[in-house]
């Protein structure tokens, strides 16, 4: 059974998220984004969930789930309704590669697919993040194609509801 749980991120997580933002593996996976934590942790728009993953009560990572069609900045451009998109990272290097990310994704996918109308989940790792591509493919995601988001060359992957195991 998973020892990982997800809870809502709060303004009390500010220092933790800023600390994780400085870790080389977090920077490597997301070099160009400013998450504006001070502002964003203080608000809860209904198109987004910002989550802290905990391992038996110890915070180990961050996840965000959005409805890309309703997200304010229109990061995903013109996308249909009934989708979700996920961001994920583990904070400390010592916690990488221990199965925690798989548990985090399983919990997040349950949230994404809880509304019966949601058809698929999107994810956009950097094109260079080959280990993350393998990680998503193991979870059932399929490669859609390359796409440039701002300054980042990304690969889009998509998990269809029937492929969610
Ligand atoms: C991607 C990530 C969430 C996976 O979680 P995890 O707990 O490390 O993964 P698990 O232990 O469940 O599964 C192991 C797999 O994770 C991936 N992984 C492990 N370390 C990784 C790293 N530093 N960067 C990217 N992927 C990694 C690999 O696919 C690995 O399998 P492999 O050993 O066969 O290559 C986590 O590694 C991470 O936070 N990486 C850095 C940030 C990142 O790349 N986020 C994704 C951006 S889209």
Tab-separated table of C-alpha atoms and ligand atoms in Angstrom, residues 25 29 88-90 96-102 125 129 131-132 134-136 138, ligand 1:
chain	number	residue	atom	x	y	z
A	25	UNK	CA	17.461	18.246	-10.618
A	29	UNK	CA	13.557	19.723	-15.315
A	88	UNK	CA	5.372	16.924	-10.797
A	89	UNK	CA	8.714	17.033	-9.055
A	90	UNK	CA	10.376	15.423	-6.071
A	96	UNK	CA	14.513	10.228	-6.440
A	97	UNK	CA	14.189	6.775	-7.967
A	98	UNK	CA	12.556	5.116	-4.944
A	99	UNK	CA	9.076	4.656	-6.375
A	100	UNK	CA	7.593	7.719	-4.682
A	101	UNK	CA	6.930	9.493	-7.992
A	102	UNK	CA	4.971	6.481	-9.251
A	125	UNK	CA	8.456	17.140	-19.931
A	129	UNK	CA	14.291	14.731	-19.910
A	131	UNK	CA	14.227	9.533	-17.805
A	132	UNK	CA	10.938	11.336	-17.225
A	134	UNK	CA	10.319	6.545	-19.600
A	135	UNK	CA	8.618	7.218	-16.271
A	136	UNK	CA	5.443	8.493	-17.994
A	138	UNK	CA	5.534	3.134	-17.797
B	1	LIG	C1	10.205	12.266	-12.670
B	1	LIG	C2	10.013	11.935	-11.179
B	1	LIG	C3	8.797	12.652	-10.625
B	1	LIG	C4	9.838	10.413	-11.058
B	1	LIG	O1	9.691	10.091	-9.697
B	1	LIG	P1	10.670	8.989	-9.018
B	1	LIG	O2	10.171	8.718	-7.646
B	1	LIG	O3	12.071	9.436	-9.155
B	1	LIG	O4	10.406	7.750	-9.973
B	1	LIG	P2	10.174	6.246	-9.561
B	1	LIG	O5	11.194	5.831	-8.555
B	1	LIG	O6	8.735	6.009	-9.238
B	1	LIG	O7	10.492	5.559	-10.946
B	1	LIG	C5	11.850	5.548	-11.388
B	1	LIG	C6	11.939	6.316	-12.650
B	1	LIG	O8	11.794	7.695	-12.461
B	1	LIG	C7	12.556	8.398	-13.433
B	1	LIG	N1	13.589	9.200	-12.770
B	1	LIG	C8	14.389	8.864	-11.737
B	1	LIG	N2	15.226	9.885	-11.443
B	1	LIG	C9	14.944	10.867	-12.324
B	1	LIG	C10	15.453	12.179	-12.532
B	1	LIG	N3	16.454	12.693	-11.806
B	1	LIG	N4	14.891	12.935	-13.502
B	1	LIG	C11	13.897	12.448	-14.282
B	1	LIG	N5	13.382	11.202	-14.117
B	1	LIG	C12	13.904	10.424	-13.159
B	1	LIG	C13	13.175	7.351	-14.305
B	1	LIG	O9	12.280	7.051	-15.369
B	1	LIG	C14	13.266	6.189	-13.361
B	1	LIG	O10	13.376	4.978	-14.015
B	1	LIG	P3	14.810	4.466	-14.508
B	1	LIG	O11	15.616	4.291	-13.264
B	1	LIG	O12	14.470	3.205	-15.221
B	1	LIG	O13	15.383	5.533	-15.388
B	1	LIG	C15	11.265	12.333	-10.346
B	1	LIG	O14	12.365	11.558	-10.777
B	1	LIG	C16	11.612	13.795	-10.410
B	1	LIG	O15	11.061	14.600	-9.674
B	1	LIG	N6	12.578	14.141	-11.294
B	1	LIG	C17	13.084	15.477	-11.404
B	1	LIG	C18	12.010	16.468	-11.861
B	1	LIG	C19	11.354	15.989	-13.130
B	1	LIG	O16	12.001	15.518	-14.057
B	1	LIG	N7	10.019	16.159	-13.158
B	1	LIG	C20	9.226	15.838	-14.325
B	1	LIG	C21	9.113	17.034	-15.162
B	1	LIG	S1	7.894	16.781	-16.441
